[in-house]
mmCIF file of C-alpha atoms in Angstrom:
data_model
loop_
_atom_site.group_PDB
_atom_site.id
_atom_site.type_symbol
_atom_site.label_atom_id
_atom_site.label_comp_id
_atom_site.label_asym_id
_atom_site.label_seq_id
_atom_site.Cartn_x
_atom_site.Cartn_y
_atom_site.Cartn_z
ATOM 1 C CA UNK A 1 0.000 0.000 0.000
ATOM 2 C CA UNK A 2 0.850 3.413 -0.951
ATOM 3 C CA UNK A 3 2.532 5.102 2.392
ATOM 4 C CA UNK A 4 0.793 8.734 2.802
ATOM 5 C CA UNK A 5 2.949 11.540 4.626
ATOM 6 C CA UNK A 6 1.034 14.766 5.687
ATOM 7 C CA UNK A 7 2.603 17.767 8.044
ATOM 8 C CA UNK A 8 0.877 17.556 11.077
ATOM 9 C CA UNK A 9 0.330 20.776 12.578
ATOM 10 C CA UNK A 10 0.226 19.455 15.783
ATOM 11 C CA UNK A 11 3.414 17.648 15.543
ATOM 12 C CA UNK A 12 4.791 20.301 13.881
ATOM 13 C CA UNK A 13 6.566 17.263 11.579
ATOM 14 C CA UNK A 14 5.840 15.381 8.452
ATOM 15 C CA UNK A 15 4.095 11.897 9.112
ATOM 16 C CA UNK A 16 3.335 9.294 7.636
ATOM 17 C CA UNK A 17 -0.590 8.674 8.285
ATOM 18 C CA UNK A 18 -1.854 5.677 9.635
ATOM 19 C CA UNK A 19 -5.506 5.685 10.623
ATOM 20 C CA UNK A 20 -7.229 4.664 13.316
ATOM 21 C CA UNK A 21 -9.208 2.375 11.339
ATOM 22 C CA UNK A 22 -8.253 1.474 7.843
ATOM 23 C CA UNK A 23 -11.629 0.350 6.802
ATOM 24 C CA UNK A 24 -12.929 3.962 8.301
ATOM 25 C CA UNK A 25 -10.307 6.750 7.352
ATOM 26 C CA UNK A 26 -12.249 9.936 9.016
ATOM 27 C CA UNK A 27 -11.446 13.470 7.923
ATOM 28 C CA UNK A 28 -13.358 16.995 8.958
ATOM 29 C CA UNK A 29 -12.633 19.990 7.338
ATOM 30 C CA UNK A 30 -14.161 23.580 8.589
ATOM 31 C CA UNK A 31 -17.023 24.927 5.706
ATOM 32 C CA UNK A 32 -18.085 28.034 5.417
ATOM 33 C CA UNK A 33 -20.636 30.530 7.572
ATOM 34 C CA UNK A 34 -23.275 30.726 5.002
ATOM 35 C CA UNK A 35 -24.204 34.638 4.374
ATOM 36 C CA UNK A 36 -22.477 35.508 1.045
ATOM 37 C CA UNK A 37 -20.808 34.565 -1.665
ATOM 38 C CA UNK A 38 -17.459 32.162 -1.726
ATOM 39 C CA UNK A 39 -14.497 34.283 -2.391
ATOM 40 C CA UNK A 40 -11.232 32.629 -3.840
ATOM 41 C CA UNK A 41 -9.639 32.325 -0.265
ATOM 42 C CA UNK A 42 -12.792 29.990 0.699
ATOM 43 C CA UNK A 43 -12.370 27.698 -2.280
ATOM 44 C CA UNK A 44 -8.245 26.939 -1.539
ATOM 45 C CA UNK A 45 -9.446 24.555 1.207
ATOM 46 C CA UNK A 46 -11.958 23.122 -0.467
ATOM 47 C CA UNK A 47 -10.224 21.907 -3.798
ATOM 48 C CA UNK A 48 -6.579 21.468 -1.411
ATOM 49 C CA UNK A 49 -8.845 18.596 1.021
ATOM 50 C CA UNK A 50 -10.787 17.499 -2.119
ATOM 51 C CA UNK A 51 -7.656 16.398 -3.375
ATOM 52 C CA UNK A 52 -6.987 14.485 -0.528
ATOM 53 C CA UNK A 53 -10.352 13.199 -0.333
ATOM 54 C CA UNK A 54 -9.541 11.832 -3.906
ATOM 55 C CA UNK A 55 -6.051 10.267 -2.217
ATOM 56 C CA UNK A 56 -7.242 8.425 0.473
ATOM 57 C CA UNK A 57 -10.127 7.294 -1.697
ATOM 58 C CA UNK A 58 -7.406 5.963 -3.998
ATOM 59 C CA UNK A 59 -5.565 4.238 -1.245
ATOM 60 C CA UNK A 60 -7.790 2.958 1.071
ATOM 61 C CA UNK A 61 -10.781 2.317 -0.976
ATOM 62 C CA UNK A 62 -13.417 4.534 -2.460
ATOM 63 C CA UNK A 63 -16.018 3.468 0.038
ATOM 64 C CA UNK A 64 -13.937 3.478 2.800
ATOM 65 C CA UNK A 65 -13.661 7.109 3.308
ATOM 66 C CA UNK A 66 -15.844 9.328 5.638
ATOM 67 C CA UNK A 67 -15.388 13.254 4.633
ATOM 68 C CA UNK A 68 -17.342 15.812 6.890
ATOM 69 C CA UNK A 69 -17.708 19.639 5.739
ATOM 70 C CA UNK A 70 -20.226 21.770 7.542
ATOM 71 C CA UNK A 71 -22.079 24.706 7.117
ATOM 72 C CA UNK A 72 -22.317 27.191 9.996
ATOM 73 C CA UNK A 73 -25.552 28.486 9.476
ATOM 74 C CA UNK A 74 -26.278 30.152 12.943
ATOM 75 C CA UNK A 75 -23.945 33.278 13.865
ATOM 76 C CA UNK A 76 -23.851 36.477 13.807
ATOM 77 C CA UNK A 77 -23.014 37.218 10.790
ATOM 78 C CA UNK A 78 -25.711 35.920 8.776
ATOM 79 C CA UNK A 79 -28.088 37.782 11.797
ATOM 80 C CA UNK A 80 -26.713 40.536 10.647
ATOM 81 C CA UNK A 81 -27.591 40.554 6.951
ATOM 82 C CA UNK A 82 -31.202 39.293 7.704
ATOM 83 C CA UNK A 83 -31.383 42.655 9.577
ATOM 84 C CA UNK A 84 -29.608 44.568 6.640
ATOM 85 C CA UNK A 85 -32.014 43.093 3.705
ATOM 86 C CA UNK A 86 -35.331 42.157 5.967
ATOM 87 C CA UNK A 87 -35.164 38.674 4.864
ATOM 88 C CA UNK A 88 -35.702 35.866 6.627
ATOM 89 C CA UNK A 89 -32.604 33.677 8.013
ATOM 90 C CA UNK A 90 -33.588 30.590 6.775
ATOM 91 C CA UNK A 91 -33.657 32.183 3.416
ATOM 92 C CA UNK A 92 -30.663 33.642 3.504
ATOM 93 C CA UNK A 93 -28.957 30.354 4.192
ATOM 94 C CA UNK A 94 -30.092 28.531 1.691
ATOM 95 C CA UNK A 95 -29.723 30.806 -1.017
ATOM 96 C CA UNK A 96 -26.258 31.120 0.236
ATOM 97 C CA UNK A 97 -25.533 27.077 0.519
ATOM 98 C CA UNK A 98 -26.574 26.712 -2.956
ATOM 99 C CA UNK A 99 -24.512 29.211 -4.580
ATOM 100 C CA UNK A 100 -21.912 27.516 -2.553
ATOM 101 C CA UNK A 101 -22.668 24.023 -4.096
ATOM 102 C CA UNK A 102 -22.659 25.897 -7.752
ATOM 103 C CA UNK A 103 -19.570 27.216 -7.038
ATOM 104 C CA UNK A 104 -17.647 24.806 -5.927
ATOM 105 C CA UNK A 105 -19.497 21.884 -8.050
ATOM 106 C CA UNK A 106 -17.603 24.026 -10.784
ATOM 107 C CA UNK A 107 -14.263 23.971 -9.383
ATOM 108 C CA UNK A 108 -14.570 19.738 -9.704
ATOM 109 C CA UNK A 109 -14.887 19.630 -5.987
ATOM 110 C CA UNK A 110 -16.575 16.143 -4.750
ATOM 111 C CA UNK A 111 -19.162 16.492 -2.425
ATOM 112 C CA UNK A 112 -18.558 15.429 1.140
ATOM 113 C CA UNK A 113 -20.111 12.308 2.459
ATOM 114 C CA UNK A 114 -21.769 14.567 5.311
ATOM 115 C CA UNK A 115 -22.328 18.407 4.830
ATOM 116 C CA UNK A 116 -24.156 18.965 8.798
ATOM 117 C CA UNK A 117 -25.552 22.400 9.125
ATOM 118 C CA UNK A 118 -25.532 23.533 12.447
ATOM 119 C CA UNK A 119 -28.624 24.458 13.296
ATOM 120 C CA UNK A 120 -29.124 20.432 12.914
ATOM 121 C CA UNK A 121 -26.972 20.166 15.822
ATOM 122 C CA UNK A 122 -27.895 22.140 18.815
ATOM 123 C CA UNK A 123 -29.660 18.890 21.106
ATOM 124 C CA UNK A 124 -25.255 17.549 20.649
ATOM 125 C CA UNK A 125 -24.700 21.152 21.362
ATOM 126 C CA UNK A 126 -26.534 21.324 24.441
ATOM 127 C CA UNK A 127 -25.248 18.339 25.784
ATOM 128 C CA UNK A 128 -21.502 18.898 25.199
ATOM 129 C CA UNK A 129 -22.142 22.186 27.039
ATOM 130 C CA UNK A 130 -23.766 20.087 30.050
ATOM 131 C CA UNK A 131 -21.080 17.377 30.117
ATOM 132 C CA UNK A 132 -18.567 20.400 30.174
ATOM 133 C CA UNK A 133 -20.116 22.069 33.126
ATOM 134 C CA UNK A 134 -20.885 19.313 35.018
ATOM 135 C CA UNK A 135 -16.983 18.261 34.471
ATOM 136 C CA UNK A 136 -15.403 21.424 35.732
ATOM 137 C CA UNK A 137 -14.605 23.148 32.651
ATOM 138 C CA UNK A 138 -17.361 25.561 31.894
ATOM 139 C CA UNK A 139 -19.355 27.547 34.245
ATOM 140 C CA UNK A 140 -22.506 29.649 33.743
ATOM 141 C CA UNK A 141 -22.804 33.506 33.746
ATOM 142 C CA UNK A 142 -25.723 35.720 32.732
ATOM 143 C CA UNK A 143 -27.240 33.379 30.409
ATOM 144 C CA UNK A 144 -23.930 32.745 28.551
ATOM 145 C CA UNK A 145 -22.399 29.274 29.004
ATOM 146 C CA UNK A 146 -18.152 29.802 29.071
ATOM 147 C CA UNK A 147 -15.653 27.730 28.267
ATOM 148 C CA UNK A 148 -12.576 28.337 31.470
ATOM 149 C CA UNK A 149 -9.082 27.956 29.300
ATOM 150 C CA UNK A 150 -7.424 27.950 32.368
ATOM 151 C CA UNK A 151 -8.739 24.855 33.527
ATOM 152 C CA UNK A 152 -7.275 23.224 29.809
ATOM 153 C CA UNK A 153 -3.412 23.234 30.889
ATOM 154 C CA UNK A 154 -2.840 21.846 26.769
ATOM 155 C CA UNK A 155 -4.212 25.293 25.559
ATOM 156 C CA UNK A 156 -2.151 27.001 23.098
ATOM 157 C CA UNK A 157 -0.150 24.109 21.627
ATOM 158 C CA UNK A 158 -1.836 23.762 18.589
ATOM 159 C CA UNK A 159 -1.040 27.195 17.811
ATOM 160 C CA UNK A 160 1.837 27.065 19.596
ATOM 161 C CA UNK A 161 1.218 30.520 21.892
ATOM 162 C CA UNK A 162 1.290 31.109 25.832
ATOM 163 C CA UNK A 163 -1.283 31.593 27.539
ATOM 164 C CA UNK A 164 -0.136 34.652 28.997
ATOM 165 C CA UNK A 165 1.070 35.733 25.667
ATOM 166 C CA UNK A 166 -1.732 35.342 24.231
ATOM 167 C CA UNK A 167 -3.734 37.420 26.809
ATOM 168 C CA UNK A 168 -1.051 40.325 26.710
ATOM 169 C CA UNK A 169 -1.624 40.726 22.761
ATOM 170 C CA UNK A 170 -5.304 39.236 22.251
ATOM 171 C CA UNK A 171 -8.149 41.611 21.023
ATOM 172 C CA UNK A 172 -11.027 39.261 23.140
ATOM 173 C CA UNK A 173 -14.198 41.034 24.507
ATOM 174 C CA UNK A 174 -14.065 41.785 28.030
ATOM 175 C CA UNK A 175 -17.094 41.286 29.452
ATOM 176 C CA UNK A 176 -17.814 41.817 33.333
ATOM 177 C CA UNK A 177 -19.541 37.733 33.642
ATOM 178 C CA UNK A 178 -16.088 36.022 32.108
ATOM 179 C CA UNK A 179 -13.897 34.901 34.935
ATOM 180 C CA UNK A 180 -10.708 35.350 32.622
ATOM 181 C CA UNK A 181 -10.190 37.679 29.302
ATOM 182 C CA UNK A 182 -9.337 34.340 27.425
ATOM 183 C CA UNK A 183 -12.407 32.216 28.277
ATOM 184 C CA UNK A 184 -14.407 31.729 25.264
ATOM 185 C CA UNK A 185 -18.444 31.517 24.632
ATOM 186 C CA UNK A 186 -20.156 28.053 24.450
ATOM 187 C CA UNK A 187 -23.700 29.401 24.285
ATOM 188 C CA UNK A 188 -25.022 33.049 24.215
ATOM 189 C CA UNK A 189 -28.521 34.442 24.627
ATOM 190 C CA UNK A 190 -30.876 35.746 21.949
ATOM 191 C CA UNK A 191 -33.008 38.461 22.128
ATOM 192 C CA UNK A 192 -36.482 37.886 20.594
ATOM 193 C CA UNK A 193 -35.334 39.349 16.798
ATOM 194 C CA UNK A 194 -32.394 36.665 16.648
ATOM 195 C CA UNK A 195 -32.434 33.061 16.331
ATOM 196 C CA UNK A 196 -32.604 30.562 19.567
ATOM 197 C CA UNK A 197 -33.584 27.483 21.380
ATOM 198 C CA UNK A 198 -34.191 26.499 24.852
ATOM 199 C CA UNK A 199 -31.571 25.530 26.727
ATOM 200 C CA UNK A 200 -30.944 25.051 30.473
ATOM 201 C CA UNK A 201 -29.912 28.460 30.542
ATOM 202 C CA UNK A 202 -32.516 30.199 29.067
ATOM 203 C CA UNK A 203 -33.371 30.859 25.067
ATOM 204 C CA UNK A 204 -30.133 31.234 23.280
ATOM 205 C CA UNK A 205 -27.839 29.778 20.257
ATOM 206 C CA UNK A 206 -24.197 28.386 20.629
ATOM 207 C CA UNK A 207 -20.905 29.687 20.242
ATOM 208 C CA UNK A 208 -18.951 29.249 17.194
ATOM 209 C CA UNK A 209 -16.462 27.149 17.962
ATOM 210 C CA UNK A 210 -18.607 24.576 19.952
ATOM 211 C CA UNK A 211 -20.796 23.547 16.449
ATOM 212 C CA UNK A 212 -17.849 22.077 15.152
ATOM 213 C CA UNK A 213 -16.792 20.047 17.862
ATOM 214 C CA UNK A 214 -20.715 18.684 18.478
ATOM 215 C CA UNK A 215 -20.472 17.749 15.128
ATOM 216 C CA UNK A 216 -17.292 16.137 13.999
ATOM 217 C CA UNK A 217 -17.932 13.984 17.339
ATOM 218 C CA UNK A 218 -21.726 13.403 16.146
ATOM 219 C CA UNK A 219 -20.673 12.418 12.238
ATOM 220 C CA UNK A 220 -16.897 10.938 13.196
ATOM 221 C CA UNK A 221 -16.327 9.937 17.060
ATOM 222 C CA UNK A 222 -14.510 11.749 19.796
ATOM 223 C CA UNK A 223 -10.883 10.905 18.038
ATOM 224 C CA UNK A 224 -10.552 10.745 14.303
ATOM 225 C CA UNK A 225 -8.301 10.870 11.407
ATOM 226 C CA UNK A 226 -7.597 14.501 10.113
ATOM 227 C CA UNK A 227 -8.855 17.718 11.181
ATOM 228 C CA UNK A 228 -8.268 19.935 8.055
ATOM 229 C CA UNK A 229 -8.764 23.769 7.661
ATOM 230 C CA UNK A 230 -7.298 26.409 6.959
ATOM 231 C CA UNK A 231 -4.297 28.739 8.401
ATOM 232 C CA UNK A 232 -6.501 31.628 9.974
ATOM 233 C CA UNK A 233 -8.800 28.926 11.774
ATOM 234 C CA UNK A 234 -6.205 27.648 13.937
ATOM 235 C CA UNK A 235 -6.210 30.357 16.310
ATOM 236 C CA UNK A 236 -8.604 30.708 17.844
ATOM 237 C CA UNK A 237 -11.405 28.470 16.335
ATOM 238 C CA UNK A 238 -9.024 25.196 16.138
ATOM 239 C CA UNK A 239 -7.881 25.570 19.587
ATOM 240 C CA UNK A 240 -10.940 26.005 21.286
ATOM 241 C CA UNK A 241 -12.476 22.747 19.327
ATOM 242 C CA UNK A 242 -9.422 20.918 20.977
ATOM 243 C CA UNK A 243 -10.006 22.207 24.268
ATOM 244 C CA UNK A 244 -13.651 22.021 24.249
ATOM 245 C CA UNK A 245 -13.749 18.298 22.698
ATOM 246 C CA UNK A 246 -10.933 16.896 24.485
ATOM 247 C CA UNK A 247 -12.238 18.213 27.946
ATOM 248 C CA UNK A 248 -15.901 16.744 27.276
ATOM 249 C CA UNK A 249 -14.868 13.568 26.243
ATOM 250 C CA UNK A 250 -11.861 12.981 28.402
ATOM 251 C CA UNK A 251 -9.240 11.995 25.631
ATOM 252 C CA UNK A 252 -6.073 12.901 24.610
ATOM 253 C CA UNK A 253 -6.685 13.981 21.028
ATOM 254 C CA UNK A 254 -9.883 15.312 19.227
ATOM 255 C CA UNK A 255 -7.330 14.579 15.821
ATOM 256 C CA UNK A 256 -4.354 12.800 15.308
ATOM 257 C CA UNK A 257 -3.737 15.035 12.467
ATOM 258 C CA UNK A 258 -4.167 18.770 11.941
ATOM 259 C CA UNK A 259 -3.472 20.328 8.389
ATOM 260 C CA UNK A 260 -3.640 23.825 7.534
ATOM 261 C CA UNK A 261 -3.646 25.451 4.264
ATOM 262 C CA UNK A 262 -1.991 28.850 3.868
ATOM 263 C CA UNK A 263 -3.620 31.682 2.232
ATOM 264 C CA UNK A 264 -4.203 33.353 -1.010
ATOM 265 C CA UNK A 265 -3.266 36.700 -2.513
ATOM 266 C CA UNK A 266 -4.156 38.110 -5.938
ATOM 267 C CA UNK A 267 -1.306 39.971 -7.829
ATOM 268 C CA UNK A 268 1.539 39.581 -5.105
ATOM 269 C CA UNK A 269 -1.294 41.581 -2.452
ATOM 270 C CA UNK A 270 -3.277 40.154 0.146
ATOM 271 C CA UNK A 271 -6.489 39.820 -0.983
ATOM 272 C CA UNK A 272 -9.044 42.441 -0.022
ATOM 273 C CA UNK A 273 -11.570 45.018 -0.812
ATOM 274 C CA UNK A 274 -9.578 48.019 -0.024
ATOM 275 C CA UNK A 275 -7.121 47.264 -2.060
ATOM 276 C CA UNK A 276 -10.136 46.569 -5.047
ATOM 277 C CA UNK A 277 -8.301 42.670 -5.372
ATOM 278 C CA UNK A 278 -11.637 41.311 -3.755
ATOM 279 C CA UNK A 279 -13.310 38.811 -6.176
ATOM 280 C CA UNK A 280 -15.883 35.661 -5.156
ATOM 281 C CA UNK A 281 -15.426 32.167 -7.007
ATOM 282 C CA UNK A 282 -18.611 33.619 -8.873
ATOM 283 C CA UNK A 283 -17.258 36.703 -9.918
ATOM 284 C CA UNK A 284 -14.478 34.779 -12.189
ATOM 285 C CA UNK A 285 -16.590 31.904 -13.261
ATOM 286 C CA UNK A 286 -18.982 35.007 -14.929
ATOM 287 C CA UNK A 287 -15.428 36.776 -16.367
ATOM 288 C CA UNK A 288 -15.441 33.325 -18.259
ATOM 289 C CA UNK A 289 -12.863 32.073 -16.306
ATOM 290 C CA UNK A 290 -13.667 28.197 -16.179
ATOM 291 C CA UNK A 291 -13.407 26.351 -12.812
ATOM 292 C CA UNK A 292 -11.126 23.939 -14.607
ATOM 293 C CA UNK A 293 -8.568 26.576 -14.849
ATOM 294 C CA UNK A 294 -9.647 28.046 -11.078
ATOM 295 C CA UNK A 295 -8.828 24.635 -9.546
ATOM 296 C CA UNK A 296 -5.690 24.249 -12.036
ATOM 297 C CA UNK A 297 -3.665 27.197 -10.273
ATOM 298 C CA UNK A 298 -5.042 26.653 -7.409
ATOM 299 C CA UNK A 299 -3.136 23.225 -7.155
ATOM 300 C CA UNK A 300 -0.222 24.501 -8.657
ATOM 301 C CA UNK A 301 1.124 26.168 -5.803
ATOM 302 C CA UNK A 302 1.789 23.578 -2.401
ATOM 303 C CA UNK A 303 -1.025 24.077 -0.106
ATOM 304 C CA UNK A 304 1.197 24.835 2.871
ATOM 305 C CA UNK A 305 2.488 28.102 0.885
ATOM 306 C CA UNK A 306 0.835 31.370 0.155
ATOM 307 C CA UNK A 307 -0.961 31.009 -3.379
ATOM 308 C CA UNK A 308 -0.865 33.969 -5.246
ATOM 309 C CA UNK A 309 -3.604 34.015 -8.202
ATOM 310 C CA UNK A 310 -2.365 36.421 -10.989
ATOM 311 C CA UNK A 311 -4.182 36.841 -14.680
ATOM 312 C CA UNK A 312 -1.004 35.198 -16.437
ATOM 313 C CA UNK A 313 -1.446 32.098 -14.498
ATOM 314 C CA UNK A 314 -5.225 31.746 -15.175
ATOM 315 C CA UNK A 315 -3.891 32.464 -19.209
ATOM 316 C CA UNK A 316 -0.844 29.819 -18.596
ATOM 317 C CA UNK A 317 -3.451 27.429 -16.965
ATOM 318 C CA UNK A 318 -6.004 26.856 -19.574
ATOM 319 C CA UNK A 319 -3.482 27.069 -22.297
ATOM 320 C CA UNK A 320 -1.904 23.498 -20.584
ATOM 321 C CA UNK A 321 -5.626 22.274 -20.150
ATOM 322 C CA UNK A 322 -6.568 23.349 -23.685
ATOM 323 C CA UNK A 323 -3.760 21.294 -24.802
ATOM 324 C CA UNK A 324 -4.188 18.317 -22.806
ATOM 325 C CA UNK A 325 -7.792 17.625 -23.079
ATOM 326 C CA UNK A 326 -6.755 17.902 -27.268
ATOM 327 C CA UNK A 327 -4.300 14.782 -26.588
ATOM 328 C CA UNK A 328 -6.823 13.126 -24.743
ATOM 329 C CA UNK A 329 -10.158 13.889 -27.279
ATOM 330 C CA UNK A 330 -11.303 10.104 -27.807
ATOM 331 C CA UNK A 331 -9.214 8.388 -25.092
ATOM 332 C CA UNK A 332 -10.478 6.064 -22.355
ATOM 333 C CA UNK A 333 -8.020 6.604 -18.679
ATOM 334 C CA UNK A 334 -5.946 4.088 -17.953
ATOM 335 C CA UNK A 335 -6.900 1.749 -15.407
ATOM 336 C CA UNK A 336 -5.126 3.317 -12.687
ATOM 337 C CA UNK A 337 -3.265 6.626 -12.082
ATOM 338 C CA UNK A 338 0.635 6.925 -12.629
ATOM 339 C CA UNK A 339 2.883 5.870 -9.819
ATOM 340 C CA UNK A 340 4.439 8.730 -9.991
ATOM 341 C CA UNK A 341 1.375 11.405 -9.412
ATOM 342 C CA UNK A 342 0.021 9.304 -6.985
ATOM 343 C CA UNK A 343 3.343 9.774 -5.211
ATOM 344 C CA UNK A 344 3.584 13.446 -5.609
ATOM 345 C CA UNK A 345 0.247 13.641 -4.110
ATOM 346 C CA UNK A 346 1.070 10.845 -1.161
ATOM 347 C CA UNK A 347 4.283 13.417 -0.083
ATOM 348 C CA UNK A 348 2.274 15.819 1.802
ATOM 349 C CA UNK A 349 -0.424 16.775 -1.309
ATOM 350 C CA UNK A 350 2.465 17.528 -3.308
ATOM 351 C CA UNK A 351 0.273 18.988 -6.141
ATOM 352 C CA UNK A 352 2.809 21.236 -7.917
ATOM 353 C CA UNK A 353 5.100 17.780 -7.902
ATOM 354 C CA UNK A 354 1.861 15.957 -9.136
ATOM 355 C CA UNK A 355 1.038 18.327 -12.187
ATOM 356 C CA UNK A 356 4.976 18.667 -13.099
ATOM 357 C CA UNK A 357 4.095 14.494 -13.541
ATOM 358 C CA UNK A 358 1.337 15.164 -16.030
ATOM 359 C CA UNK A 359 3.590 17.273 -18.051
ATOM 360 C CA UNK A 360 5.886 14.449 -18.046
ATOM 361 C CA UNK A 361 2.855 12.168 -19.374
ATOM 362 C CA UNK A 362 1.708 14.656 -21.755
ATOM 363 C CA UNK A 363 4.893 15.028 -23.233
ATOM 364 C CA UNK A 364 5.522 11.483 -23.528
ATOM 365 C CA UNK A 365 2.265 11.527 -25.720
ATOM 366 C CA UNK A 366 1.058 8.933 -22.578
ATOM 367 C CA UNK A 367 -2.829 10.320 -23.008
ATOM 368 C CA UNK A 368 -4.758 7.591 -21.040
ATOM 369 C CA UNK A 369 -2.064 7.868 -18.375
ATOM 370 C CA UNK A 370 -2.760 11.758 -18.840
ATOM 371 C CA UNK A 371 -6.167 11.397 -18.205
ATOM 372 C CA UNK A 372 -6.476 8.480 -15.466
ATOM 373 C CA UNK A 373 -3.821 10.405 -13.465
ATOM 374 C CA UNK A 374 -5.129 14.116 -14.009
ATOM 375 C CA UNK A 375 -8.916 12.806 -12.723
ATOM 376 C CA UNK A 376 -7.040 12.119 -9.733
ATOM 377 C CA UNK A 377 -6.868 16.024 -8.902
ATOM 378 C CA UNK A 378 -10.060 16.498 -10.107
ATOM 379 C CA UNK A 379 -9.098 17.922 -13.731
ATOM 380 C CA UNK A 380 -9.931 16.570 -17.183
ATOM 381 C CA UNK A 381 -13.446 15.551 -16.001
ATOM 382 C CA UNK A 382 -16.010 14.278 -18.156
ATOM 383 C CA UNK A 383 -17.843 17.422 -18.244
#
């Protein structure tokens, strides 16, 4: 069997994976709070962990992969532009999970086996919010449930921070019912124009951070496989899940392994709306950008760098694709992928390594190894 190394965040060190149950590989990645649009930044995570969806499909077995994504479709965010437009929340959410599925449907992204929405999830909620009271670790203030990170003597390693660093330079609300600037909100109440539920603390909705870890534990068990998101989630949103989930179910680990994808800038610039670099997944696809060509440089950079997107690459991008679905017009796949992509991809998703090997097949005039091996990143589809 093919031997898969990924850089585990936690370890800080390149692995090679071995999963807790080889019939059952489990992997989680963070989705997105559904209120707009998916900007390029969104979709790096998605296509980088649909790769290694494909992967572990590849080496374990097709069926014996569970992938969870979720929607966060409670939070304040999507409160907030109910209140701007005067639509309803439910509307607004799915609207917003279908232009999500559009979008990233054309980028050649599989769907998930599970795609839990949170509001789904508030009874698991509830109770990890109970078990983590009645354990020590939370406390009750106000009608807000808090999570005390003082009590979690593993918090910060993930991220690899001090505590008391991290409270010297953190922006956190300071609010008179926390016991410590640093403890973080499990459950909040709502006043009667925002979403809630009953709880045994009154009518509220949960905290961000604790949907995630209700869920992956719900969908995948307290330990499993790979945690995957990316860069900006692991402080703070990654470190609370650890704390929360490992202190509610009393393990060691919530993940064996955490990966993290860096982030994307247009034109050399970080990406934003000041700067007028600001575009959604949408906004090319109507330029006539195809996804193809979207997911193409998106790959062609190693996740664990900064991508930068620039024009010429887009150009350079669906020149090669151009070219390669010509040598493959007519041509069944081969019944397997090359050794050698699959090995590119099995050292830590090494994507730029595994397109430089399709070059190598398309030169070689190879064009059902082309096309076997390039459906393994999820380019030269059928459609």
């Amino acid at each position: 069997m093919v031997e898969i190394k990924l850089t585990n965040s936690r370890t800080r060190k390149k692995e090679a994976f071995a999963p807790i149950d080889a019939a059952n590989v489990r992997v989680y990645a963070c989705g997105p709070t559904v209120y707009d649009r998916a900007h390029l930044g969104n979709a790096r995570p998605v296509v980088v962990f649909d790769v290694l969806f494909r992967l572990l499909r590849q080496v374990y077995g097709e069926n014996t992969v569970t992938y969870v994504r979720n929607f966060t479709d409670v939070d304040d965010k999507i409160n907030a532009r109910a209140a701007e437009t005067g639509r309803p929340i439910r509307d607004i959410t799915e609207e917003t999970i279908g232009w999500y599925h559009d979008d990233m449907d054309a980028l050649g992204a599989l769907r998930p086996s599970h795609e839990p929405r949170a509001t789904d999830y508030i009874a698991q909620m509830i109770a990890m919010n109970e078990e983590l009271i009645a354990k020590g670790f939370a406390y009750e203030a106000e009608g807000h449930v808090l999570f005390e990170v003082r009590k979690f003597p593993d918090y910060g390693k993930l991220s690899g921070r001090s505590l008391d660093d991290m409270i010297a330079g953190a922006r956190v609300e300071v609010a008179p019912f926390k016991r410590d600037p640093m403890d973080f909100v499990l459950w909040k109440p709502s006043d009667t124009d925002q979403p809630g539920w009953d709880s045994p603390w009154g009518r509220g909705r949960p905290g961000w951070h604790i949907e995630c870890s209700a869920m992956s534990a719900e969908l995948l068990g307290d330990v499993f496989d790979i945690h995957a998101g990316g860069i900006d989630l692991q402080f703070p949103h990654h470190e609370n899940e650890i704390a929360q989930s490992r202190c509610a179910h009393g393990t060691g680990l919530m993940a064996n392994v955490w990966l993290h994808n860096e982030m994307v800038q247009v034109e050399g610039k970080k990406m934003s709306k000041s700067l007028g670099n600001f575009f959604t997944v949408r906004d090319l696809l109507d330029q006539g950008i195809p996804g193809e060509v979207i997911r193409f440089v998106l790959l062609s950079t190693h996740y664990r760098k900064p991508m930068d997107w620039t024009a010429e690459k887009a150009r350079e991008a669906e020149a090669v694709l151009r070219k390669w679905r010509g040598l493959t017009a007519g041509t069944d796949p081969a019944p397997s992928p090359s050794a050698a992509v699959i090995a590119a991809l099995a050292d830590d998703l090494n994507t730029a390594g595994a397109i430089a090997a399709l070059h190598d097949l398309a030169g070689k005039g190879d064009g059902a190894g082309l096309l076997a091996s390039a459906r393994l990143l999820g380019l030269l589809g059928e459609d």
